[in-house]
JSON list of C-alpha atoms in Angstrom, two decimals:
[
{"chain": "A", "resi": 1, "resn": "SER", "atom": "CA", "xyz": [-37.12, 9.40, -13.43]},
{"chain": "A", "resi": 2, "resn": "ASN", "atom": "CA", "xyz": [-34.84, 11.53, -15.64]},
{"chain": "A", "resi": 3, "resn": "GLY", "atom": "CA", "xyz": [-33.68, 13.68, -12.74]},
{"chain": "A", "resi": 4, "resn": "SER", "atom": "CA", "xyz": [-33.44, 17.46, -12.57]},
{"chain": "A", "resi": 5, "resn": "LEU", "atom": "CA", "xyz": [-31.07, 20.17, -13.71]},
{"chain": "A", "resi": 6, "resn": "THR", "atom": "CA", "xyz": [-31.24, 23.86, -12.83]},
{"chain": "A", "resi": 7, "resn": "THR", "atom": "CA", "xyz": [-28.93, 26.81, -13.44]},
{"chain": "A", "resi": 8, "resn": "THR", "atom": "CA", "xyz": [-28.89, 30.22, -11.81]},
{"chain": "A", "resi": 9, "resn": "ILE", "atom": "CA", "xyz": [-26.54, 33.06, -12.75]},
{"chain": "A", "resi": 10, "resn": "GLU", "atom": "CA", "xyz": [-25.65, 35.88, -10.38]},
{"chain": "A", "resi": 11, "resn": "ASN", "atom": "CA", "xyz": [-22.64, 38.20, -10.30]},
{"chain": "A", "resi": 12, "resn": "LYS", "atom": "CA", "xyz": [-20.86, 36.22, -13.05]},
{"chain": "A", "resi": 13, "resn": "ILE", "atom": "CA", "xyz": [-21.25, 32.95, -11.10]},
{"chain": "A", "resi": 14, "resn": "ALA", "atom": "CA", "xyz": [-23.38, 30.19, -12.63]},
{"chain": "A", "resi": 15, "resn": "THR", "atom": "CA", "xyz": [-24.61, 27.61, -10.13]},
{"chain": "A", "resi": 16, "resn": "VAL", "atom": "CA", "xyz": [-25.52, 24.35, -11.84]},
{"chain": "A", "resi": 17, "resn": "GLN", "atom": "CA", "xyz": [-27.42, 21.84, -9.71]},
{"chain": "A", "resi": 18, "resn": "PHE", "atom": "CA", "xyz": [-28.30, 18.29, -10.74]},
{"chain": "A", "resi": 19, "resn": "GLY", "atom": "CA", "xyz": [-30.44, 15.80, -8.91]},
{"chain": "A", "resi": 20, "resn": "HIS", "atom": "CA", "xyz": [-31.97, 12.34, -9.10]},
{"chain": "A", "resi": 21, "resn": "PRO", "atom": "CA", "xyz": [-34.08, 10.39, -6.59]},
{"chain": "A", "resi": 22, "resn": "ALA", "atom": "CA", "xyz": [-31.63, 7.47, -6.71]},
{"chain": "A", "resi": 23, "resn": "SER", "atom": "CA", "xyz": [-28.79, 9.10, -4.74]},
{"chain": "A", "resi": 24, "resn": "ASN", "atom": "CA", "xyz": [-28.16, 11.68, -7.47]},
{"chain": "A", "resi": 25, "resn": "SER", "atom": "CA", "xyz": [-27.14, 9.00, -9.94]},
{"chain": "A", "resi": 26, "resn": "PHE", "atom": "CA", "xyz": [-27.03, 9.68, -13.67]},
{"chain": "A", "resi": 27, "resn": "PRO", "atom": "CA", "xyz": [-29.30, 8.23, -16.34]},
{"chain": "A", "resi": 28, "resn": "ARG", "atom": "CA", "xyz": [-28.02, 8.99, -19.81]},
{"chain": "A", "resi": 29, "resn": "ARG", "atom": "CA", "xyz": [-30.53, 11.78, -20.42]},
{"chain": "A", "resi": 30, "resn": "LEU", "atom": "CA", "xyz": [-29.34, 13.70, -17.36]},
{"chain": "A", "resi": 31, "resn": "LEU", "atom": "CA", "xyz": [-25.70, 13.23, -18.40]},
{"chain": "A", "resi": 32, "resn": "ASP", "atom": "CA", "xyz": [-26.54, 14.71, -21.79]},
{"chain": "A", "resi": 33, "resn": "SER", "atom": "CA", "xyz": [-28.43, 17.62, -20.24]},
{"chain": "A", "resi": 34, "resn": "LEU", "atom": "CA", "xyz": [-25.52, 18.53, -17.96]},
{"chain": "A", "resi": 35, "resn": "THR", "atom": "CA", "xyz": [-23.04, 18.18, -20.81]},
{"chain": "A", "resi": 36, "resn": "GLN", "atom": "CA", "xyz": [-25.05, 20.56, -22.99]},
{"chain": "A", "resi": 37, "resn": "GLU", "atom": "CA", "xyz": [-25.51, 23.03, -20.14]},
{"chain": "A", "resi": 38, "resn": "LEU", "atom": "CA", "xyz": [-21.74, 23.25, -19.60]},
{"chain": "A", "resi": 39, "resn": "LYS", "atom": "CA", "xyz": [-21.20, 23.76, -23.32]},
{"chain": "A", "resi": 40, "resn": "ASP", "atom": "CA", "xyz": [-23.73, 26.59, -23.31]},
{"chain": "A", "resi": 41, "resn": "LEU", "atom": "CA", "xyz": [-22.17, 28.23, -20.26]},
{"chain": "A", "resi": 42, "resn": "SER", "atom": "CA", "xyz": [-18.72, 27.96, -21.84]},
{"chain": "A", "resi": 43, "resn": "GLY", "atom": "CA", "xyz": [-19.80, 30.49, -24.46]},
{"chain": "A", "resi": 44, "resn": "ASN", "atom": "CA", "xyz": [-21.75, 32.75, -22.08]},
{"chain": "A", "resi": 45, "resn": "SER", "atom": "CA", "xyz": [-19.87, 36.04, -21.62]},
{"chain": "A", "resi": 46, "resn": "ALA", "atom": "CA", "xyz": [-21.96, 36.81, -18.54]},
{"chain": "A", "resi": 47, "resn": "VAL", "atom": "CA", "xyz": [-20.35, 33.89, -16.68]},
{"chain": "A", "resi": 48, "resn": "SER", "atom": "CA", "xyz": [-16.81, 33.66, -15.32]},
{"chain": "A", "resi": 49, "resn": "VAL", "atom": "CA", "xyz": [-17.16, 30.81, -12.82]},
{"chain": "A", "resi": 50, "resn": "ILE", "atom": "CA", "xyz": [-19.34, 27.71, -12.56]},
{"chain": "A", "resi": 51, "resn": "VAL", "atom": "CA", "xyz": [-20.29, 26.02, -9.29]},
{"chain": "A", "resi": 52, "resn": "LEU", "atom": "CA", "xyz": [-21.33, 22.40, -9.79]},
{"chain": "A", "resi": 53, "resn": "LYS", "atom": "CA", "xyz": [-23.47, 20.89, -7.04]},
{"chain": "A", "resi": 54, "resn": "SER", "atom": "CA", "xyz": [-26.18, 18.31, -6.43]},
{"chain": "A", "resi": 55, "resn": "VAL", "atom": "CA", "xyz": [-29.44, 18.38, -4.50]},
{"chain": "A", "resi": 56, "resn": "GLY", "atom": "CA", "xyz": [-30.17, 17.25, -0.96]},
{"chain": "A", "resi": 57, "resn": "ASP", "atom": "CA", "xyz": [-28.02, 16.32, 1.99]},
{"chain": "A", "resi": 58, "resn": "GLY", "atom": "CA", "xyz": [-27.35, 12.66, 1.16]},
{"chain": "A", "resi": 59, "resn": "ALA", "atom": "CA", "xyz": [-24.93, 11.45, -1.50]},
{"chain": "A", "resi": 60, "resn": "PHE", "atom": "CA", "xyz": [-23.28, 13.93, -3.85]},
{"chain": "A", "resi": 61, "resn": "CYS", "atom": "CA", "xyz": [-23.44, 11.44, -6.70]},
{"chain": "A", "resi": 62, "resn": "ALA", "atom": "CA", "xyz": [-23.82, 7.66, -6.89]},
{"chain": "A", "resi": 63, "resn": "GLY", "atom": "CA", "xyz": [-22.45, 7.48, -10.43]},
{"chain": "A", "resi": 64, "resn": "ALA", "atom": "CA", "xyz": [-24.22, 5.67, -13.24]},
{"chain": "A", "resi": 65, "resn": "SER", "atom": "CA", "xyz": [-27.88, 4.68, -13.08]},
{"chain": "A", "resi": 66, "resn": "PHE", "atom": "CA", "xyz": [-28.09, 1.02, -12.05]},
{"chain": "A", "resi": 67, "resn": "ASP", "atom": "CA", "xyz": [-31.42, 0.64, -13.83]},
{"chain": "A", "resi": 68, "resn": "GLU", "atom": "CA", "xyz": [-29.90, 1.74, -17.12]},
{"chain": "A", "resi": 69, "resn": "LEU", "atom": "CA", "xyz": [-26.82, -0.40, -16.57]},
{"chain": "A", "resi": 70, "resn": "LEU", "atom": "CA", "xyz": [-29.02, -3.45, -16.03]},
{"chain": "A", "resi": 71, "resn": "ALA", "atom": "CA", "xyz": [-31.03, -2.60, -19.14]},
{"chain": "A", "resi": 72, "resn": "VAL", "atom": "CA", "xyz": [-27.96, -2.73, -21.43]},
{"chain": "A", "resi": 73, "resn": "SER", "atom": "CA", "xyz": [-28.51, -5.70, -23.74]},
{"chain": "A", "resi": 74, "resn": "ASN", "atom": "CA", "xyz": [-25.80, -5.31, -26.39]},
{"chain": "A", "resi": 75, "resn": "GLN", "atom": "CA", "xyz": [-22.43, -3.65, -26.86]},
{"chain": "A", "resi": 76, "resn": "GLU", "atom": "CA", "xyz": [-23.86, -0.75, -28.84]},
{"chain": "A", "resi": 77, "resn": "GLU", "atom": "CA", "xyz": [-26.14, 0.17, -25.94]},
{"chain": "A", "resi": 78, "resn": "GLY", "atom": "CA", "xyz": [-23.26, -0.24, -23.48]},
{"chain": "A", "resi": 79, "resn": "VAL", "atom": "CA", "xyz": [-20.94, 2.03, -25.44]},
{"chain": "A", "resi": 80, "resn": "TYR", "atom": "CA", "xyz": [-23.73, 4.56, -25.83]},
{"chain": "A", "resi": 81, "resn": "PHE", "atom": "CA", "xyz": [-24.40, 4.68, -22.09]},
{"chain": "A", "resi": 82, "resn": "PHE", "atom": "CA", "xyz": [-20.79, 4.97, -20.95]},
{"chain": "A", "resi": 83, "resn": "SER", "atom": "CA", "xyz": [-19.97, 7.51, -23.63]},
{"chain": "A", "resi": 84, "resn": "GLY", "atom": "CA", "xyz": [-22.31, 9.82, -21.70]},
{"chain": "A", "resi": 85, "resn": "PHE", "atom": "CA", "xyz": [-19.71, 10.10, -18.94]},
{"chain": "A", "resi": 86, "resn": "ALA", "atom": "CA", "xyz": [-16.99, 10.52, -21.57]},
{"chain": "A", "resi": 87, "resn": "HIS", "atom": "CA", "xyz": [-18.83, 13.45, -23.14]},
{"chain": "A", "resi": 88, "resn": "LEU", "atom": "CA", "xyz": [-19.51, 15.04, -19.74]},
{"chain": "A", "resi": 89, "resn": "ILE", "atom": "CA", "xyz": [-15.91, 14.88, -18.56]},
{"chain": "A", "resi": 90, "resn": "ASN", "atom": "CA", "xyz": [-14.72, 16.24, -21.91]},
{"chain": "A", "resi": 91, "resn": "ALA", "atom": "CA", "xyz": [-17.25, 19.08, -21.65]},
{"chain": "A", "resi": 92, "resn": "MET", "atom": "CA", "xyz": [-15.90, 19.93, -18.19]},
{"chain": "A", "resi": 93, "resn": "ARG", "atom": "CA", "xyz": [-12.34, 19.77, -19.49]},
{"chain": "A", "resi": 94, "resn": "SER", "atom": "CA", "xyz": [-12.98, 21.93, -22.55]},
{"chain": "A", "resi": 95, "resn": "CYS", "atom": "CA", "xyz": [-15.35, 24.40, -20.85]},
{"chain": "A", "resi": 96, "resn": "SER", "atom": "CA", "xyz": [-13.76, 27.85, -20.93]},
{"chain": "A", "resi": 97, "resn": "LYS", "atom": "CA", "xyz": [-14.98, 28.62, -17.39]},
{"chain": "A", "resi": 98, "resn": "ILE", "atom": "CA", "xyz": [-13.38, 27.55, -14.12]},
{"chain": "A", "resi": 99, "resn": "ILE", "atom": "CA", "xyz": [-15.57, 24.84, -12.54]},
{"chain": "A", "resi": 100, "resn": "VAL", "atom": "CA", "xyz": [-15.75, 24.73, -8.74]},
{"chain": "A", "resi": 101, "resn": "GLY", "atom": "CA", "xyz": [-17.10, 21.49, -7.29]},
{"chain": "A", "resi": 102, "resn": "ARG", "atom": "CA", "xyz": [-19.35, 21.47, -4.22]},
{"chain": "A", "resi": 103, "resn": "ILE", "atom": "CA", "xyz": [-19.15, 17.93, -2.83]},
{"chain": "A", "resi": 104, "resn": "HIS", "atom": "CA", "xyz": [-21.54, 17.77, 0.12]},
{"chain": "A", "resi": 105, "resn": "GLY", "atom": "CA", "xyz": [-21.70, 13.99, 0.55]},
{"chain": "A", "resi": 106, "resn": "LYS", "atom": "CA", "xyz": [-20.44, 10.62, -0.64]},
{"chain": "A", "resi": 107, "resn": "ALA", "atom": "CA", "xyz": [-19.28, 10.17, -4.22]},
{"chain": "A", "resi": 108, "resn": "VAL", "atom": "CA", "xyz": [-19.12, 6.79, -5.95]},
{"chain": "A", "resi": 109, "resn": "GLY", "atom": "CA", "xyz": [-17.74, 5.79, -9.35]},
{"chain": "A", "resi": 110, "resn": "GLY", "atom": "CA", "xyz": [-18.77, 8.39, -11.89]},
{"chain": "A", "resi": 111, "resn": "GLY", "atom": "CA", "xyz": [-19.35, 10.83, -9.03]},
{"chain": "A", "resi": 112, "resn": "VAL", "atom": "CA", "xyz": [-15.63, 10.63, -8.24]},
{"chain": "A", "resi": 113, "resn": "GLY", "atom": "CA", "xyz": [-14.92, 11.22, -11.91]},
{"chain": "A", "resi": 114, "resn": "ILE", "atom": "CA", "xyz": [-17.07, 14.35, -11.92]},
{"chain": "A", "resi": 115, "resn": "ALA", "atom": "CA", "xyz": [-15.33, 15.68, -8.81]},
{"chain": "A", "resi": 116, "resn": "SER", "atom": "CA", "xyz": [-11.97, 14.94, -10.45]},
{"chain": "A", "resi": 117, "resn": "ALA", "atom": "CA", "xyz": [-12.94, 16.89, -13.57]},
{"chain": "A", "resi": 118, "resn": "CYS", "atom": "CA", "xyz": [-13.69, 20.03, -11.55]},
{"chain": "A", "resi": 119, "resn": "ASP", "atom": "CA", "xyz": [-10.91, 22.62, -11.46]},
{"chain": "A", "resi": 120, "resn": "TYR", "atom": "CA", "xyz": [-11.20, 23.32, -7.72]},
{"chain": "A", "resi": 121, "resn": "VAL", "atom": "CA", "xyz": [-13.17, 21.32, -5.17]},
{"chain": "A", "resi": 122, "resn": "PHE", "atom": "CA", "xyz": [-14.66, 22.05, -1.77]},
{"chain": "A", "resi": 123, "resn": "ALA", "atom": "CA", "xyz": [-16.03, 19.13, 0.26]},
{"chain": "A", "resi": 124, "resn": "THR", "atom": "CA", "xyz": [-17.55, 18.35, 3.63]},
{"chain": "A", "resi": 125, "resn": "ALA", "atom": "CA", "xyz": [-15.93, 16.00, 6.12]},
{"chain": "A", "resi": 126, "resn": "ASN", "atom": "CA", "xyz": [-18.43, 13.26, 5.26]},
{"chain": "A", "resi": 127, "resn": "ALA", "atom": "CA", "xyz": [-17.74, 13.41, 1.51]},
{"chain": "A", "resi": 128, "resn": "SER", "atom": "CA", "xyz": [-16.14, 9.96, 1.36]},
{"chain": "A", "resi": 129, "resn": "ILE", "atom": "CA", "xyz": [-15.27, 8.45, -2.01]},
{"chain": "A", "resi": 130, "resn": "LYS", "atom": "CA", "xyz": [-15.24, 4.97, -3.53]},
{"chain": "A", "resi": 131, "resn": "LEU", "atom": "CA", "xyz": [-14.50, 3.40, -6.90]},
{"chain": "A", "resi": 132, "resn": "SER", "atom": "CA", "xyz": [-16.65, 0.27, -6.75]},
{"chain": "A", "resi": 133, "resn": "GLU", "atom": "CA", "xyz": [-16.60, -0.62, -10.45]},
{"chain": "A", "resi": 134, "resn": "LEU", "atom": "CA", "xyz": [-14.49, -3.79, -10.19]},
{"chain": "A", "resi": 135, "resn": "ALA", "atom": "CA", "xyz": [-16.99, -5.15, -7.68]},
{"chain": "A", "resi": 136, "resn": "ILE", "atom": "CA", "xyz": [-19.74, -4.96, -10.30]},
{"chain": "A", "resi": 137, "resn": "GLY", "atom": "CA", "xyz": [-17.75, -6.55, -13.09]},
{"chain": "A", "resi": 138, "resn": "ILE", "atom": "CA", "xyz": [-16.56, -3.46, -14.94]},
{"chain": "A", "resi": 139, "resn": "GLY", "atom": "CA", "xyz": [-13.91, -0.84, -14.08]},
{"chain": "A", "resi": 140, "resn": "PRO", "atom": "CA", "xyz": [-13.50, 2.94, -13.81]},
{"chain": "A", "resi": 141, "resn": "PHE", "atom": "CA", "xyz": [-12.05, 3.10, -17.29]},
{"chain": "A", "resi": 142, "resn": "VAL", "atom": "CA", "xyz": [-13.82, 6.21, -18.60]},
{"chain": "A", "resi": 143, "resn": "ILE", "atom": "CA", "xyz": [-13.16, 8.32, -15.51]},
{"chain": "A", "resi": 144, "resn": "GLU", "atom": "CA", "xyz": [-9.65, 6.98, -14.83]},
{"chain": "A", "resi": 145, "resn": "PRO", "atom": "CA", "xyz": [-7.78, 9.69, -16.77]},
{"chain": "A", "resi": 146, "resn": "ALA", "atom": "CA", "xyz": [-9.53, 12.41, -14.75]},
{"chain": "A", "resi": 147, "resn": "VAL", "atom": "CA", "xyz": [-8.99, 10.64, -11.42]},
{"chain": "A", "resi": 148, "resn": "SER", "atom": "CA", "xyz": [-5.33, 9.82, -12.15]},
{"chain": "A", "resi": 149, "resn": "ARG", "atom": "CA", "xyz": [-4.64, 13.34, -13.37]},
{"chain": "A", "resi": 150, "resn": "LYS", "atom": "CA", "xyz": [-5.97, 14.81, -10.13]},
{"chain": "A", "resi": 151, "resn": "MET", "atom": "CA", "xyz": [-4.83, 12.21, -7.58]},
{"chain": "A", "resi": 152, "resn": "GLY", "atom": "CA", "xyz": [-2.07, 10.22, -9.28]},
{"chain": "A", "resi": 153, "resn": "LYS", "atom": "CA", "xyz": [-1.95, 6.64, -10.55]},
{"chain": "A", "resi": 154, "resn": "THR", "atom": "CA", "xyz": [-1.07, 5.22, -7.15]},
{"chain": "A", "resi": 155, "resn": "ALA", "atom": "CA", "xyz": [-4.11, 6.65, -5.38]},
{"chain": "A", "resi": 156, "resn": "MET", "atom": "CA", "xyz": [-6.35, 5.72, -8.32]},
{"chain": "A", "resi": 157, "resn": "ALA", "atom": "CA", "xyz": [-5.10, 2.12, -8.23]},
{"chain": "A", "resi": 158, "resn": "GLU", "atom": "CA", "xyz": [-5.50, 1.93, -4.45]},
{"chain": "A", "resi": 159, "resn": "MET", "atom": "CA", "xyz": [-9.12, 3.04, -4.72]},
{"chain": "A", "resi": 160, "resn": "THR", "atom": "CA", "xyz": [-9.88, 0.81, -7.69]},
{"chain": "A", "resi": 161, "resn": "LEU", "atom": "CA", "xyz": [-8.42, -2.40, -6.28]},
{"chain": "A", "resi": 162, "resn": "ALA", "atom": "CA", "xyz": [-10.01, -1.84, -2.85]},
{"chain": "A", "resi": 163, "resn": "ALA", "atom": "CA", "xyz": [-13.38, -1.64, -4.61]},
{"chain": "A", "resi": 164, "resn": "HIS", "atom": "CA", "xyz": [-15.47, -2.20, -1.45]},
{"chain": "A", "resi": 165, "resn": "GLU", "atom": "CA", "xyz": [-13.57, 0.33, 0.65]},
{"chain": "A", "resi": 166, "resn": "TRP", "atom": "CA", "xyz": [-14.59, 3.93, 1.35]},
{"chain": "A", "resi": 167, "resn": "LYS", "atom": "CA", "xyz": [-11.82, 6.52, 1.44]},
{"chain": "A", "resi": 168, "resn": "THR", "atom": "CA", "xyz": [-12.35, 9.49, 3.76]},
{"chain": "A", "resi": 169, "resn": "ALA", "atom": "CA", "xyz": [-12.65, 13.09, 2.67]},
{"chain": "A", "resi": 170, "resn": "GLN", "atom": "CA", "xyz": [-9.40, 13.76, 4.49]},
{"chain": "A", "resi": 171, "resn": "TRP", "atom": "CA", "xyz": [-7.68, 11.07, 2.43]},
{"chain": "A", "resi": 172, "resn": "ALA", "atom": "CA", "xyz": [-9.11, 12.63, -0.74]},
{"chain": "A", "resi": 173, "resn": "HIS", "atom": "CA", "xyz": [-7.79, 16.00, 0.41]},
{"chain": "A", "resi": 174, "resn": "GLU", "atom": "CA", "xyz": [-4.32, 14.59, 1.05]},
{"chain": "A", "resi": 175, "resn": "LYS", "atom": "CA", "xyz": [-4.27, 12.98, -2.40]},
{"chain": "A", "resi": 176, "resn": "GLY", "atom": "CA", "xyz": [-5.27, 16.21, -4.15]},
{"chain": "A", "resi": 177, "resn": "LEU", "atom": "CA", "xyz": [-8.89, 15.60, -5.12]},
{"chain": "A", "resi": 178, "resn": "TYR", "atom": "CA", "xyz": [-10.31, 18.08, -2.62]},
{"chain": "A", "resi": 179, "resn": "ALA", "atom": "CA", "xyz": [-8.72, 21.51, -2.29]},
{"chain": "A", "resi": 180, "resn": "LYS", "atom": "CA", "xyz": [-10.46, 22.15, 1.04]},
{"chain": "A", "resi": 181, "resn": "VAL", "atom": "CA", "xyz": [-12.52, 20.07, 3.47]},
{"chain": "A", "resi": 182, "resn": "VAL", "atom": "CA", "xyz": [-14.93, 21.73, 5.91]},
{"chain": "A", "resi": 183, "resn": "GLN", "atom": "CA", "xyz": [-17.26, 20.41, 8.60]},
{"chain": "A", "resi": 184, "resn": "ASP", "atom": "CA", "xyz": [-20.74, 20.90, 7.15]},
{"chain": "A", "resi": 185, "resn": "GLN", "atom": "CA", "xyz": [-22.80, 22.37, 4.32]},
{"chain": "A", "resi": 186, "resn": "THR", "atom": "CA", "xyz": [-23.21, 25.71, 6.05]},
{"chain": "A", "resi": 187, "resn": "GLU", "atom": "CA", "xyz": [-19.46, 26.21, 6.16]},
{"chain": "A", "resi": 188, "resn": "LEU", "atom": "CA", "xyz": [-19.21, 24.76, 2.66]},
{"chain": "A", "resi": 189, "resn": "ASP", "atom": "CA", "xyz": [-21.52, 27.39, 1.19]},
{"chain": "A", "resi": 190, "resn": "ILE", "atom": "CA", "xyz": [-19.83, 30.25, 3.04]},
{"chain": "A", "resi": 191, "resn": "ASP", "atom": "CA", "xyz": [-16.39, 29.23, 1.79]},
{"chain": "A", "resi": 192, "resn": "ILE", "atom": "CA", "xyz": [-17.57, 28.65, -1.77]},
{"chain": "A", "resi": 193, "resn": "ALA", "atom": "CA", "xyz": [-19.37, 32.00, -1.89]},
{"chain": "A", "resi": 194, "resn": "HIS", "atom": "CA", "xyz": [-16.23, 33.79, -0.70]},
{"chain": "A", "resi": 195, "resn": "PHE", "atom": "CA", "xyz": [-13.92, 31.91, -3.07]},
{"chain": "A", "resi": 196, "resn": "THR", "atom": "CA", "xyz": [-16.09, 32.26, -6.17]},
{"chain": "A", "resi": 197, "resn": "SER", "atom": "CA", "xyz": [-16.81, 35.95, -5.61]},
{"chain": "A", "resi": 198, "resn": "LYS", "atom": "CA", "xyz": [-13.05, 36.56, -5.53]},
{"chain": "A", "resi": 199, "resn": "LEU", "atom": "CA", "xyz": [-12.54, 34.40, -8.62]},
{"chain": "A", "resi": 200, "resn": "ALA", "atom": "CA", "xyz": [-15.33, 36.14, -10.52]},
{"chain": "A", "resi": 201, "resn": "SER", "atom": "CA", "xyz": [-13.70, 39.51, -9.85]},
{"chain": "A", "resi": 202, "resn": "TYR", "atom": "CA", "xyz": [-10.56, 38.54, -11.78]},
{"chain": "A", "resi": 203, "resn": "ASN", "atom": "CA", "xyz": [-9.91, 39.28, -15.44]},
{"chain": "A", "resi": 204, "resn": "PRO", "atom": "CA", "xyz": [-12.16, 36.80, -17.31]},
{"chain": "A", "resi": 205, "resn": "ASP", "atom": "CA", "xyz": [-9.63, 36.48, -20.12]},
{"chain": "A", "resi": 206, "resn": "SER", "atom": "CA", "xyz": [-6.98, 35.49, -17.57]},
{"chain": "A", "resi": 207, "resn": "LEU", "atom": "CA", "xyz": [-9.29, 32.82, -16.18]},
{"chain": "A", "resi": 208, "resn": "ILE", "atom": "CA", "xyz": [-9.90, 31.44, -19.69]},
{"chain": "A", "resi": 209, "resn": "GLU", "atom": "CA", "xyz": [-6.17, 31.22, -20.37]},
{"chain": "A", "resi": 210, "resn": "MET", "atom": "CA", "xyz": [-5.57, 29.65, -16.94]},
{"chain": "A", "resi": 211, "resn": "LYS", "atom": "CA", "xyz": [-8.18, 27.01, -17.68]},
{"chain": "A", "resi": 212, "resn": "LYS", "atom": "CA", "xyz": [-6.29, 26.05, -20.85]},
{"chain": "A", "resi": 213, "resn": "ILE", "atom": "CA", "xyz": [-3.08, 25.68, -18.88]},
{"chain": "A", "resi": 214, "resn": "ILE", "atom": "CA", "xyz": [-4.73, 23.60, -16.16]},
{"chain": "A", "resi": 215, "resn": "TRP", "atom": "CA", "xyz": [-5.83, 21.08, -18.78]},
{"chain": "A", "resi": 216, "resn": "GLU", "atom": "CA", "xyz": [-2.69, 21.08, -20.95]},
{"chain": "A", "resi": 217, "resn": "GLY", "atom": "CA", "xyz": [-1.85, 17.70, -22.42]},
{"chain": "A", "resi": 218, "resn": "THR", "atom": "CA", "xyz": [-5.38, 16.28, -22.39]},
{"chain": "A", "resi": 219, "resn": "GLN", "atom": "CA", "xyz": [-6.36, 16.94, -25.98]},
{"chain": "A", "resi": 220, "resn": "ASN", "atom": "CA", "xyz": [-6.37, 13.20, -26.74]},
{"chain": "A", "resi": 221, "resn": "TRP", "atom": "CA", "xyz": [-9.23, 12.67, -24.27]},
{"chain": "A", "resi": 222, "resn": "ASP", "atom": "CA", "xyz": [-11.78, 13.30, -27.03]},
{"chain": "A", "resi": 223, "resn": "THR", "atom": "CA", "xyz": [-10.87, 9.89, -28.42]},
{"chain": "A", "resi": 224, "resn": "LEU", "atom": "CA", "xyz": [-9.36, 8.24, -25.32]},
{"chain": "A", "resi": 225, "resn": "LEU", "atom": "CA", "xyz": [-12.50, 8.45, -23.20]},
{"chain": "A", "resi": 226, "resn": "LEU", "atom": "CA", "xyz": [-14.66, 7.05, -25.99]},
{"chain": "A", "resi": 227, "resn": "GLU", "atom": "CA", "xyz": [-12.22, 4.16, -26.38]},
{"chain": "A", "resi": 228, "resn": "ARG", "atom": "CA", "xyz": [-12.57, 3.53, -22.65]},
{"chain": "A", "resi": 229, "resn": "ALA", "atom": "CA", "xyz": [-16.37, 3.65, -23.00]},
{"chain": "A", "resi": 230, "resn": "ALA", "atom": "CA", "xyz": [-16.12, 0.84, -25.55]},
{"chain": "A", "resi": 231, "resn": "ILE", "atom": "CA", "xyz": [-14.19, -1.31, -23.06]},
{"chain": "A", "resi": 232, "resn": "THR", "atom": "CA", "xyz": [-16.75, -0.74, -20.33]},
{"chain": "A", "resi": 233, "resn": "GLY", "atom": "CA", "xyz": [-19.65, -1.21, -22.72]},
{"chain": "A", "resi": 234, "resn": "GLN", "atom": "CA", "xyz": [-18.40, -4.70, -23.51]},
{"chain": "A", "resi": 235, "resn": "LEU", "atom": "CA", "xyz": [-17.64, -5.70, -19.92]},
{"chain": "A", "resi": 236, "resn": "VAL", "atom": "CA", "xyz": [-21.09, -4.70, -18.63]},
{"chain": "A", "resi": 237, "resn": "LEU", "atom": "CA", "xyz": [-22.61, -7.45, -20.80]},
{"chain": "A", "resi": 238, "resn": "SER", "atom": "CA", "xyz": [-20.79, -10.23, -18.93]},
{"chain": "A", "resi": 239, "resn": "ASP", "atom": "CA", "xyz": [-22.70, -12.63, -16.68]},
{"chain": "A", "resi": 240, "resn": "TYR", "atom": "CA", "xyz": [-20.50, -11.50, -13.80]},
{"chain": "A", "resi": 241, "resn": "ALA", "atom": "CA", "xyz": [-21.52, -7.88, -14.26]},
{"chain": "A", "resi": 242, "resn": "LYS", "atom": "CA", "xyz": [-25.23, -8.68, -14.67]},
{"chain": "A", "resi": 243, "resn": "ASN", "atom": "CA", "xyz": [-25.29, -10.82, -11.51]},
{"chain": "A", "resi": 244, "resn": "ALA", "atom": "CA", "xyz": [-23.26, -8.31, -9.50]},
{"chain": "A", "resi": 245, "resn": "LEU", "atom": "CA", "xyz": [-25.50, -5.43, -10.54]},
{"chain": "A", "resi": 246, "resn": "GLU", "atom": "CA", "xyz": [-28.59, -7.38, -9.49]},
{"chain": "A", "resi": 247, "resn": "GLN", "atom": "CA", "xyz": [-27.05, -8.05, -6.07]},
{"chain": "A", "resi": 248, "resn": "PHE", "atom": "CA", "xyz": [-26.05, -4.42, -5.62]},
{"chain": "A", "resi": 249, "resn": "LYS", "atom": "CA", "xyz": [-29.52, -3.26, -6.57]},
{"chain": "A", "resi": 250, "resn": "LYS", "atom": "CA", "xyz": [-31.07, -5.44, -3.84]},
{"chain": "A", "resi": 251, "resn": "LYS", "atom": "CA", "xyz": [-28.94, -3.87, -1.10]}
]
């Protein structure tokens, strides 16, 4: 019920894989585990590049755990839950290693935020994306800075306001979320292996300095994302959100 997290390191490339039976969604404990793993890898001199992936051949990530969202009974619990995504995105941002995303399937809500916080992203043609938060009474407030930074405010707003609408992988590529879109997972793994082996051969100090430049101007996210978690933590308590989450869960 808490999901899984595994890491393998080979030739300076750390492959971090998360999983959960509910479409690779994130309960708070799994968010915390991934956050800590990225912090540990950030200080590991044997690693130059991180590949972030999820298990299976279904969804890449369905975002937050619906069960835990429904269980939120007060604002303190709500802020605590959504701060998990804030801490994860900040760990990805401040990690000294380049993070390459492997998006093999659909990404929803927080899953789009995680993809946006990667430094370089490969995806398959069926890796559609959706920000459905408004439809369940909240909003993509915690992940918005990462999504807007990668795709722009206009694309973020288009996705957010069309909360029931899937956007194709090609659309995500055109808007800058995906660096490359390929046909299937076989091609995905070949391209990622080639790209990361090249990247891992570069001067590690150069990669560290490049990472800092990529994320210039985001130092305020340590407080900003937690402020956004407080907004979401309050909204999730509304009757609208509770009813909408119950309906979504039944689907």
